[in-house]
Coordinates of C-alpha atoms and ligand atoms in Angstrom, one line a residue:
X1446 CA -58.6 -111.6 115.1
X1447 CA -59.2 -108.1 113.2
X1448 CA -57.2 -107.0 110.3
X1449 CA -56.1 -103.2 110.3
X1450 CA -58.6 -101.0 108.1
X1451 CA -62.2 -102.3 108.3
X1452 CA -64.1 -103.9 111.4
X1453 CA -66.5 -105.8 108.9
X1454 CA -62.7 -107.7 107.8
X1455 CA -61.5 -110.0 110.5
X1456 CA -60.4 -113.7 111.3
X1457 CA -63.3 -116.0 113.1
X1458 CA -61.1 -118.9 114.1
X1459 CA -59.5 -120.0 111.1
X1460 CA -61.7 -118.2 108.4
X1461 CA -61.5 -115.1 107.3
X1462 CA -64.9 -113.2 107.0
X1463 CA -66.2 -110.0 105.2
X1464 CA -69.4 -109.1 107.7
X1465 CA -70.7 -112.5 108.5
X1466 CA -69.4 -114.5 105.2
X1467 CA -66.7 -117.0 104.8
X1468 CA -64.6 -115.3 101.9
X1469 CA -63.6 -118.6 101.1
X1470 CA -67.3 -119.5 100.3
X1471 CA -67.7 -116.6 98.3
X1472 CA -65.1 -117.5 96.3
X1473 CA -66.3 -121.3 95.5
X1474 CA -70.1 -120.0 94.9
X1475 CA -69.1 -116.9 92.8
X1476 CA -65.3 -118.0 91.4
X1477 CA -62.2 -116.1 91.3
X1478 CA -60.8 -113.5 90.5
X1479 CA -63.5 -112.0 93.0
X1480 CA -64.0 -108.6 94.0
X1481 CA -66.5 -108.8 97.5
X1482 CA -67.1 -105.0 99.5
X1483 CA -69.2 -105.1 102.8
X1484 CA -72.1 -102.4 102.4
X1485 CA -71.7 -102.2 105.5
X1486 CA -68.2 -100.9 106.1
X1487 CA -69.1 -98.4 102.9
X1488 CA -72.2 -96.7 104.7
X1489 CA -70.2 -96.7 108.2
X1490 CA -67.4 -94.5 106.3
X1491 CA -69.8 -92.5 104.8
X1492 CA -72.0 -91.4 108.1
X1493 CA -68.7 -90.6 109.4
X1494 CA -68.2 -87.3 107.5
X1495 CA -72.2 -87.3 107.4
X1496 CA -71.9 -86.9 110.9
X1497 CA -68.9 -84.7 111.5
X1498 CA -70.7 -82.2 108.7
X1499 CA -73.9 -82.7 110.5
X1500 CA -74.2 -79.3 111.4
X1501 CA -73.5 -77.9 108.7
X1502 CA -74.8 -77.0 105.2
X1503 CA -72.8 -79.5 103.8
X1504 CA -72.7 -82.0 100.7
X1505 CA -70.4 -85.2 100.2
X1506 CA -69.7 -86.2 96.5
X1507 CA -68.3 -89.3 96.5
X1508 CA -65.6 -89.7 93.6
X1509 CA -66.8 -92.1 91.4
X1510 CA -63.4 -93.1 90.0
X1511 CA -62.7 -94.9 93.1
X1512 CA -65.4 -97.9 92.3
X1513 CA -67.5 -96.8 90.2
X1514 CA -69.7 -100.2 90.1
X1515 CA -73.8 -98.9 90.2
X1516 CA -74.8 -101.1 93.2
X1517 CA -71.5 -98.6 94.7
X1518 CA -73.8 -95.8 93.4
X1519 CA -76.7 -96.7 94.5
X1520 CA -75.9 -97.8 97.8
X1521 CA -74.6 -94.0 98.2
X1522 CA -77.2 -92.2 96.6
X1523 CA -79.8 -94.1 98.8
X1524 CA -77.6 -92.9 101.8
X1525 CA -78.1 -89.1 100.4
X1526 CA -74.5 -89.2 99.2
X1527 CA -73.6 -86.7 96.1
X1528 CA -70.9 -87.5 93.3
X1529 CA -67.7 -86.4 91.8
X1530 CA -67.7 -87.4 88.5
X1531 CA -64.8 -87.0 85.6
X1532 CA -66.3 -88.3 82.8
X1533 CA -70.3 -88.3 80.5
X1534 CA -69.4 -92.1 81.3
X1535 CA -69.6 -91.6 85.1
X1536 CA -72.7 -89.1 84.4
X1537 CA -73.9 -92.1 82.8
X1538 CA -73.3 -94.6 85.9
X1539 CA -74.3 -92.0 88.5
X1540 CA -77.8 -91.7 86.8
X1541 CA -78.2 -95.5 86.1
X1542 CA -77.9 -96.1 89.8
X1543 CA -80.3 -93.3 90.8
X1544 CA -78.7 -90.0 91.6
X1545 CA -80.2 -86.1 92.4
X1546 CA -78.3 -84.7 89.3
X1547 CA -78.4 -81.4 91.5
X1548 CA -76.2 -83.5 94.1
X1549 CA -73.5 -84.0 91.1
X1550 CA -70.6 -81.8 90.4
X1551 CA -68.7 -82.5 87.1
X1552 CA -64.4 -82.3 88.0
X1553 CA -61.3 -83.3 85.5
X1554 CA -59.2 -81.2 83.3
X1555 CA -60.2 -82.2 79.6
X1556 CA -64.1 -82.3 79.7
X1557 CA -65.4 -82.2 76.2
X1558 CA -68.1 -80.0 74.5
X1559 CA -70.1 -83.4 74.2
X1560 CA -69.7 -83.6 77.9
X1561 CA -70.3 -80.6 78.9
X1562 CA -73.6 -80.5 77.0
X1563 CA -74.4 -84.0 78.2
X1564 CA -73.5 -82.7 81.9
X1565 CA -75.7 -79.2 81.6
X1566 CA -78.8 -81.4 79.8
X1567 CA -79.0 -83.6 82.8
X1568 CA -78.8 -80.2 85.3
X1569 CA -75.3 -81.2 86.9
X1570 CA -75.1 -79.2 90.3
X1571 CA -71.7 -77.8 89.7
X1572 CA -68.9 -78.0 86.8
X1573 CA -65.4 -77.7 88.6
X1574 CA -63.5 -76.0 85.8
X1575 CA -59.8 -76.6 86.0
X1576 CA -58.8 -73.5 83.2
X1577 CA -59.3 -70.3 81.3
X1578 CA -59.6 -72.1 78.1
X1579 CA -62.3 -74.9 79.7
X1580 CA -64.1 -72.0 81.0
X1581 CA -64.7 -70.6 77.3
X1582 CA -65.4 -73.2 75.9
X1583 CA -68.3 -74.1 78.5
X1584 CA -69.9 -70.5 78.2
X1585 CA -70.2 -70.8 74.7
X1586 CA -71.8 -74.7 75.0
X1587 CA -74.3 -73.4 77.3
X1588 CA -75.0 -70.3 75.2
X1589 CA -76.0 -72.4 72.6
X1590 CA -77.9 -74.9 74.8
X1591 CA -79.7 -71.7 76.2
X1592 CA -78.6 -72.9 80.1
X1593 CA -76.8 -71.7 82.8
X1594 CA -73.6 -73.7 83.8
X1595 CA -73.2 -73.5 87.8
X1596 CA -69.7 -73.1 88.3
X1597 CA -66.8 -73.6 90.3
X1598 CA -62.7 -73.1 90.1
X1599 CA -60.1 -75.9 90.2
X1600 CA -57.6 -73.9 92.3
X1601 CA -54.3 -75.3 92.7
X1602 CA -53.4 -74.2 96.4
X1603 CA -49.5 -75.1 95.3
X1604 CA -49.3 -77.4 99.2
X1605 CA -47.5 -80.5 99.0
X1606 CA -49.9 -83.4 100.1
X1607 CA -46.8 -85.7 101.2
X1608 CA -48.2 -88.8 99.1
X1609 CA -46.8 -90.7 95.7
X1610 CA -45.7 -88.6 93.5
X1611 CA -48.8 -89.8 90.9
X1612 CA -51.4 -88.9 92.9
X1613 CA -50.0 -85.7 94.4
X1614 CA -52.4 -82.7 92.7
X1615 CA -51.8 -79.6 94.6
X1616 CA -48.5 -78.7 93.6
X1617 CA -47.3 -76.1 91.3
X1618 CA -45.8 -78.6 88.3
X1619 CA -49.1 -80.5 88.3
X1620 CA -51.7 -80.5 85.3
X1621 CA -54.3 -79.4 87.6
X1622 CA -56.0 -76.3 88.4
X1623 CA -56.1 -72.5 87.8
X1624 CA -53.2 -70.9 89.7
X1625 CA -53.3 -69.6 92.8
X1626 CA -52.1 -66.0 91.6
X1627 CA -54.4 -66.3 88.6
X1628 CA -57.2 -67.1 90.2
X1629 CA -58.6 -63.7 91.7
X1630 CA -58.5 -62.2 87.6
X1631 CA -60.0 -66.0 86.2
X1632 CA -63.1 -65.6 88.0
X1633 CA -63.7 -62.0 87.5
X1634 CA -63.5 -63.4 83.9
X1635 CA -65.7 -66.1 85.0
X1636 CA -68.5 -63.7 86.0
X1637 CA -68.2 -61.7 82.7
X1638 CA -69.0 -64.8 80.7
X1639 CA -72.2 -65.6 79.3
X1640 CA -74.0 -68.9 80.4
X1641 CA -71.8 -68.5 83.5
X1642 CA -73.0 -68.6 87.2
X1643 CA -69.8 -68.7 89.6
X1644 CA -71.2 -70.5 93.0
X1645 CA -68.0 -71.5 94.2
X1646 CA -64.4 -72.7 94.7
X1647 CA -62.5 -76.0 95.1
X1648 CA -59.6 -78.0 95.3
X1649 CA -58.3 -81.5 95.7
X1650 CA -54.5 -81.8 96.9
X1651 CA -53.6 -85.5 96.3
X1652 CA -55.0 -89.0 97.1
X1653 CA -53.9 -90.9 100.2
X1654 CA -52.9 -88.0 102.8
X1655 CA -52.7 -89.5 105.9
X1656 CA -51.7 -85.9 107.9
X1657 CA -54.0 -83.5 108.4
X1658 CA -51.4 -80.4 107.9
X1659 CA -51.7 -80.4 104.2
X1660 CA -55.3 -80.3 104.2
X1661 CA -54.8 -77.1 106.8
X1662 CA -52.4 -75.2 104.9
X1663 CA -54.8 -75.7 101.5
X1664 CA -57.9 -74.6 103.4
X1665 CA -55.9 -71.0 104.6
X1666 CA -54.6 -71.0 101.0
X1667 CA -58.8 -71.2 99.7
X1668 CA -59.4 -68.9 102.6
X1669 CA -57.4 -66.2 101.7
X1670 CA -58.3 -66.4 97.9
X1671 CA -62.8 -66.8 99.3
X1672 CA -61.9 -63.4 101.0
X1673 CA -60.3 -61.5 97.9
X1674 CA -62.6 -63.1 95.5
X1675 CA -65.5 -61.8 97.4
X1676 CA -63.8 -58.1 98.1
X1677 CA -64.7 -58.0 93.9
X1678 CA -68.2 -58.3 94.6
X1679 CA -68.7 -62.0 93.4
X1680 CA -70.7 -64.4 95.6
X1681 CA -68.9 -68.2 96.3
X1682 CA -72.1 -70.1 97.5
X1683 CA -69.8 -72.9 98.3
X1684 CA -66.0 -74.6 99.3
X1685 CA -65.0 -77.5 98.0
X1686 CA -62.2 -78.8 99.7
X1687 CA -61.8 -82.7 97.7
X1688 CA -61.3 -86.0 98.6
X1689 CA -57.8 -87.4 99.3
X1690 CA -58.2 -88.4 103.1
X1691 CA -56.2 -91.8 103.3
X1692 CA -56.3 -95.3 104.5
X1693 CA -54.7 -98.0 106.3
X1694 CA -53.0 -100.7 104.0
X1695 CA -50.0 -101.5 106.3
X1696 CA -49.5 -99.0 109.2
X1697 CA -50.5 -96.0 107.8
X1698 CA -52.3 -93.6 110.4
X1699 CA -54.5 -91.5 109.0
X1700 CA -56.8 -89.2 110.8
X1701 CA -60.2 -90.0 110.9
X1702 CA -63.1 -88.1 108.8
X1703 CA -64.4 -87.0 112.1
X1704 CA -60.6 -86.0 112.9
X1705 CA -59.9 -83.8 109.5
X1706 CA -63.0 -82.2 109.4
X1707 CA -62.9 -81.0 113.0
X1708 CA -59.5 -79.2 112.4
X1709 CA -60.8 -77.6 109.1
X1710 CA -63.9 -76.6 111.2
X1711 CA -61.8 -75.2 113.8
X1712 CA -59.9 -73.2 111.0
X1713 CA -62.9 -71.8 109.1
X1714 CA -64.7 -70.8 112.0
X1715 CA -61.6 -69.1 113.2
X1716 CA -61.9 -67.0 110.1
X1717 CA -65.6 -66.1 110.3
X1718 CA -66.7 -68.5 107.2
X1719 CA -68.3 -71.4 109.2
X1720 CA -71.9 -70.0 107.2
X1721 CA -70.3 -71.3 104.0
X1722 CA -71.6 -74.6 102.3
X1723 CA -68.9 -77.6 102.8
X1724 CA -68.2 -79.9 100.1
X1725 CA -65.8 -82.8 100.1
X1726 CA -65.0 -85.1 97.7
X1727 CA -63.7 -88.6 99.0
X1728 CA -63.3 -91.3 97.2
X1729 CA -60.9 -94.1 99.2
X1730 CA -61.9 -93.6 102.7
X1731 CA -65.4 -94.5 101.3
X1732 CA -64.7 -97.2 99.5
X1733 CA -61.3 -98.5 100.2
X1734 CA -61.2 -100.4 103.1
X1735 CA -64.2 -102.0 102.6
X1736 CA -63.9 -104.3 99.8
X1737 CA -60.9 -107.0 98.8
X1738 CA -59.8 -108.7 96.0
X1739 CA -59.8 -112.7 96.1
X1740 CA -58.2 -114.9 94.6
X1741 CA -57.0 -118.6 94.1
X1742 CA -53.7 -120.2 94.4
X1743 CA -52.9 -121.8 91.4
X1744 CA -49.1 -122.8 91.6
X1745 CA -46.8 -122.7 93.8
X1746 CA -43.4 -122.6 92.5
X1747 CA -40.7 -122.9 94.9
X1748 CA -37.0 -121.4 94.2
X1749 CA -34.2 -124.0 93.8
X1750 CA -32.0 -122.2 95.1
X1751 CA -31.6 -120.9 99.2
X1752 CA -32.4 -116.8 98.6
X1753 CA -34.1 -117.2 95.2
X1754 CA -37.4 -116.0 94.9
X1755 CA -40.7 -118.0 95.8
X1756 CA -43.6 -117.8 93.3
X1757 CA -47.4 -118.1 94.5
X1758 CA -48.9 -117.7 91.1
X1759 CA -52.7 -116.6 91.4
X1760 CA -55.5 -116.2 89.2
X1761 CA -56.1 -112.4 90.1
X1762 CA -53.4 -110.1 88.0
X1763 CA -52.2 -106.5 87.4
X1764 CA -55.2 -106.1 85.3
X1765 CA -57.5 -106.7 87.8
X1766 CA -56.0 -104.9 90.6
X1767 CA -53.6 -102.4 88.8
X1768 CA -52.2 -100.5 92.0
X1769 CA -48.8 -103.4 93.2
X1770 CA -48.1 -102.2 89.4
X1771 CA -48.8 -98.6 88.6
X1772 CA -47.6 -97.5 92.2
X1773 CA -45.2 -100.5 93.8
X1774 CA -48.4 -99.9 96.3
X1775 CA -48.3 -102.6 99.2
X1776 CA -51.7 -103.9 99.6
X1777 CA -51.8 -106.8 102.7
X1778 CA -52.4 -110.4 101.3
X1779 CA -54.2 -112.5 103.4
X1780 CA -55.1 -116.5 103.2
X1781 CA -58.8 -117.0 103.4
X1782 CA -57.8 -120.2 105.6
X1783 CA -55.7 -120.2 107.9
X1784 CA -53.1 -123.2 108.3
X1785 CA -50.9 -124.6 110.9
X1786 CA -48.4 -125.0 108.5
X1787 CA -45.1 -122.4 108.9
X1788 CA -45.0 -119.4 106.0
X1789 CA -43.0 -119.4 103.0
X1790 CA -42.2 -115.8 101.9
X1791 CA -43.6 -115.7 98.2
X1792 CA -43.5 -113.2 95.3
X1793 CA -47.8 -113.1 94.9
X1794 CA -47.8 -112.6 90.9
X1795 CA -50.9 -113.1 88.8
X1796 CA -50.2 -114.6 85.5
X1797 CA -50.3 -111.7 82.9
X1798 CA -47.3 -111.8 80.6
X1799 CA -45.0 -109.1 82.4
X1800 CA -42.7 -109.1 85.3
X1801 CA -44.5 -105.8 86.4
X1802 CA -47.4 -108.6 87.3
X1803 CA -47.7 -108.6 90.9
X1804 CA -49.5 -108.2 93.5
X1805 CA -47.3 -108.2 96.6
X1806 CA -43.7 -109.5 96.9
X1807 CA -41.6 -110.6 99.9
X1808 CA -45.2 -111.9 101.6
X1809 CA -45.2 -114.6 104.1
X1810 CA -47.9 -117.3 103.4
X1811 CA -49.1 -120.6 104.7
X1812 CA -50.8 -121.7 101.4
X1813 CA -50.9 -124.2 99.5
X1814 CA -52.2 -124.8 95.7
X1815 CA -56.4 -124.6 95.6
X1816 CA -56.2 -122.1 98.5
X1817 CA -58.1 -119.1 98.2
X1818 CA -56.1 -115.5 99.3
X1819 CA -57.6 -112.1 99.9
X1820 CA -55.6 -108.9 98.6
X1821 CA -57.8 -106.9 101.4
X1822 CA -58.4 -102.8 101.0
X1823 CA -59.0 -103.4 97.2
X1824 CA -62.2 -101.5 97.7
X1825 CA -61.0 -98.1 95.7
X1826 CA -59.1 -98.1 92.6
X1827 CA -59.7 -101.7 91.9
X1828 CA -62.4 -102.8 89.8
X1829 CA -62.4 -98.7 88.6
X1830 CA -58.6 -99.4 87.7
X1831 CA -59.1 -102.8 85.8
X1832 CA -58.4 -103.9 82.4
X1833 CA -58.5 -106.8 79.8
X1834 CA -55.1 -106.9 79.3
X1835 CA -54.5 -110.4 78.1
X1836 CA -58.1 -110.6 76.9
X1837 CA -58.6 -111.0 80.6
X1838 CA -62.4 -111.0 81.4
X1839 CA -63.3 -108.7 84.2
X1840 CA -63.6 -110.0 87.5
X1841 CA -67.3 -110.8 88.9
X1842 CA -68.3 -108.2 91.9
X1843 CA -70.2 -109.1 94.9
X1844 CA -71.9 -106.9 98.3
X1845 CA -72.5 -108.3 101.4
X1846 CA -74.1 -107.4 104.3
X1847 CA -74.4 -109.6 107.2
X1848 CA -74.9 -113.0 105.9
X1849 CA -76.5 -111.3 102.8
X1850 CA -75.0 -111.7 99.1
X1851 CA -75.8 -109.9 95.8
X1852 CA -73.8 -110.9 92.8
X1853 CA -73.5 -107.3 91.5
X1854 CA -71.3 -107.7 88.5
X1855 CA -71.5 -110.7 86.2
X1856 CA -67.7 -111.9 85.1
X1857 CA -66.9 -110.4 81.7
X1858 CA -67.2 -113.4 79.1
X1859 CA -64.7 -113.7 76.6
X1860 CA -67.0 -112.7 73.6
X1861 CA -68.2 -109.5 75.5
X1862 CA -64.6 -108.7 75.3
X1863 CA -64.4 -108.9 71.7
X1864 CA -68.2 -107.5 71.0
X1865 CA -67.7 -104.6 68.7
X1866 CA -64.6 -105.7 67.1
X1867 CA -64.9 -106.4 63.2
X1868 CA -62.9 -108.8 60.8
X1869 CA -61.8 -107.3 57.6
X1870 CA -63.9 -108.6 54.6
Ligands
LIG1228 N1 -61.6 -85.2 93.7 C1 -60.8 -85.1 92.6 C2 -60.8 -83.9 91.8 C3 -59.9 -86.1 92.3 O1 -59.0 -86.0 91.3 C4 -59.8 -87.3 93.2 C5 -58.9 -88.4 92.9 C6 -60.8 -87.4 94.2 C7 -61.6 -86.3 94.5 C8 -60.8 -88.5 95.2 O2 -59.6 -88.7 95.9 P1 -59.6 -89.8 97.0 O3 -60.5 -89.4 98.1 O4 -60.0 -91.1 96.4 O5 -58.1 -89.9 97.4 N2 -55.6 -94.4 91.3 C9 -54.9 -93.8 92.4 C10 -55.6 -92.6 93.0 C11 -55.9 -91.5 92.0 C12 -56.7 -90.4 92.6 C13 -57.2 -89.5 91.6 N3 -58.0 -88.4 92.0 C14 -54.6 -94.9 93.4 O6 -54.9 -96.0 93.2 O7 -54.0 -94.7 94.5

């Protein structure tokens, strides 16, 4: 039986399997909390916009902040992948796990001068600059670090992306961007700076769009804006449209990579810019579907009364997986077992001291205590998301492919979670 999302996620018999491995052995060899990706489902996601790009000058940065573990990385970079980073700490990771610094463009709307300079030393491809005020400040790092910052504009297209309203980034009242009015006079101020070399433009409407309409009405918004940028005589080398492309969770439809980028294709070609180097910037559909978070049943703690709420308390919690919290996001819980046993419906909650602690509510579940459960498209804004709230070691990561296994994240111990931390004298 397959599970909506990833083909490498599916039922054989009564087990559930990531690639060719039992979850439910993963989680007795490595422990639990676990979070386990398939490298295979990752790669498969990525060829698809490799190969819907194919040909075209094109570069895909995956967004770090999605899972920003380096065996993640590396697995990318090996696959000829770019990145999206946000932070010196992501510039960090991307170069620990062997990344072209010329395939790295620096986004995010508060990047230090310690960042900057970090981000210029290392020969970033591209800073995506998100204001006036960021833009000064870079020239004048640079100046004094005798570079040249390659840049790009943040323009906010003002489309609605139809998603939450927390990961919506292309409208008007969001922190975002340089205004779409503004953004004809910012980079004529752009190209006066010193230190400055304008190469091109971006955007990045929201997170989880699962039509492709917003993405079309932000590419004729960029469109319109590459044509009177260009009437003033400076060059944009490139178009960076973001990430944002959705996934399936419950019964979401999103287009496919091969879908979206077709219908922006059509559109750019339509306007005579199809020469024009493509960037996107996905960070779910690379990651998302393809890795889950598992976890053990550790009580079960029935209701006494007839409509009360059901408890399965795991050992996995809002600090691993933050998104049931932050969002109310529905991720699908699945046993690793299956048992002929009839469901209960349970409130899934982890046991971090807040009611806000769960993971799924209302689920129906054939488990019983010792079971092991699989929150499944955990692959994205997981691991990247977690905390040690509680004093909550992180979980231990692990890739598969096939019936292959790498441990690729030890479980935080609890005196790595206090390292650093001093008693008064
Ligand atoms: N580029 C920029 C500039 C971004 O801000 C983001 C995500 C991406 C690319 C990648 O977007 P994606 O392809 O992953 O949708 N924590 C939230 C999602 C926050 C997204 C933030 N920006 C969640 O768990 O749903």
């Amino acid at each position: 039986m397959t599970l909506p999302g990833s083909p490498q996620v599916a039922y054989r018999s009564d087990k559930l399997m990531l690639d060719d491995c039992a979850v439910a052995d993963l989680a007795t060899r490595f422990g639990t909390p676990l979070y386990a990706y398939s490298r295979t489902a990752m790669l498969s996601a990525l060829a698809a916009y490799q190969q819907a790009l194919a040909e075209r000058d094109h570069l895909i940065c995956y967004a770090v902040k999605a899972n920003s573990s380096l065996a993640v990385l590396q697995t990318f970079a090996q696959a000829g992948c770019g990145f999206d980073i946000v932070s010196a700490g992501e510039l960090a990771r991307v170069l620990a796990a062997g990344a072209a610094p010329s395939k790295v463009v620096f986004s995010g709307v508060g990047k230090t001068r310690a960042e900057m300079r970090q981000a210029l030393d290392a020969g970033v491809m591209c800073f995506n600059v998100e204001s006036e005020a960021e833009l000064e400040a870079l020239s004048s790092v640079a100046v004094q670090a005798a570079r040249t910052a390659r840049i790009s504009l943040r323009v906010n297209p003002d489309v609605d992306a139809k998603t939450h309203p927390y990961i919506s980034t292309g409208l008007k009242g969001n922190k975002f961007g340089v205004a779409h009015e503004r953004a004809v006079t910012v980079y004529a101020r752009a190209s006066a700076l010193p230190g400055l070399e304008v190469v091109g433009i971006d955007c990045h409407i929201g997170s989880q769009i699962t039509e492709i309409g917003p993405y079309l009405d932000a590419v004729d918004r960029m469109l319109d804006l590459v044509e009177a940028i260009e009437a003033t005589g400076i060059r944009l080398h490139h178009l960076d449209l973001g990430g944002g492309l959705g996934i399936t969770y419950t019964d979401e439809q999103p287009p496919s990579a091969a879908d979206l980028i077709g219908a922006l294709l059509q559109r750019i070609d339509a306007r005579g810019q199809g020469h024009r180097k493509l960037m996107f910037e996905p960070g779910r559909s690379l990651v998302g579907n393809a890795g889950m978070l598992i976890s053990e049943v550790l009580y079960l703690k029935p209701s006494d009364e007839p409509d009360g709420k059901n408890f399965c308390i795991v050992d996995a919690a809002m600090n691993d997986l933050m998104r049931p919290a932050m969002y109310e996001a529905w991720m699908r819980i699945v046993p690793c077992r299956l048992r002929d046993e009839p469901s209960v419906t349970y409130d899934v909650v982890g046991p971090v001291c807040e009611s806000g602690d769960w993971l799924g509510r209302d689920r129906p579940l054939a488990v019983q205590a010792g079971d092991h459960i699989a929150v499944l498209s955990a692959g994205a804004y997981g691991m990247s998301m977690a905390s040690n709230y509680n004093t909550r070691g992180r979980a231990a990561e692990v890739m598969v492919s096939g019936e292959q296994v790498w441990l690729i994240r030890d479980r935080e111990t609890p005196a790595e979670l206090f390292r650093g931390e001093h008693l008064l004298p």
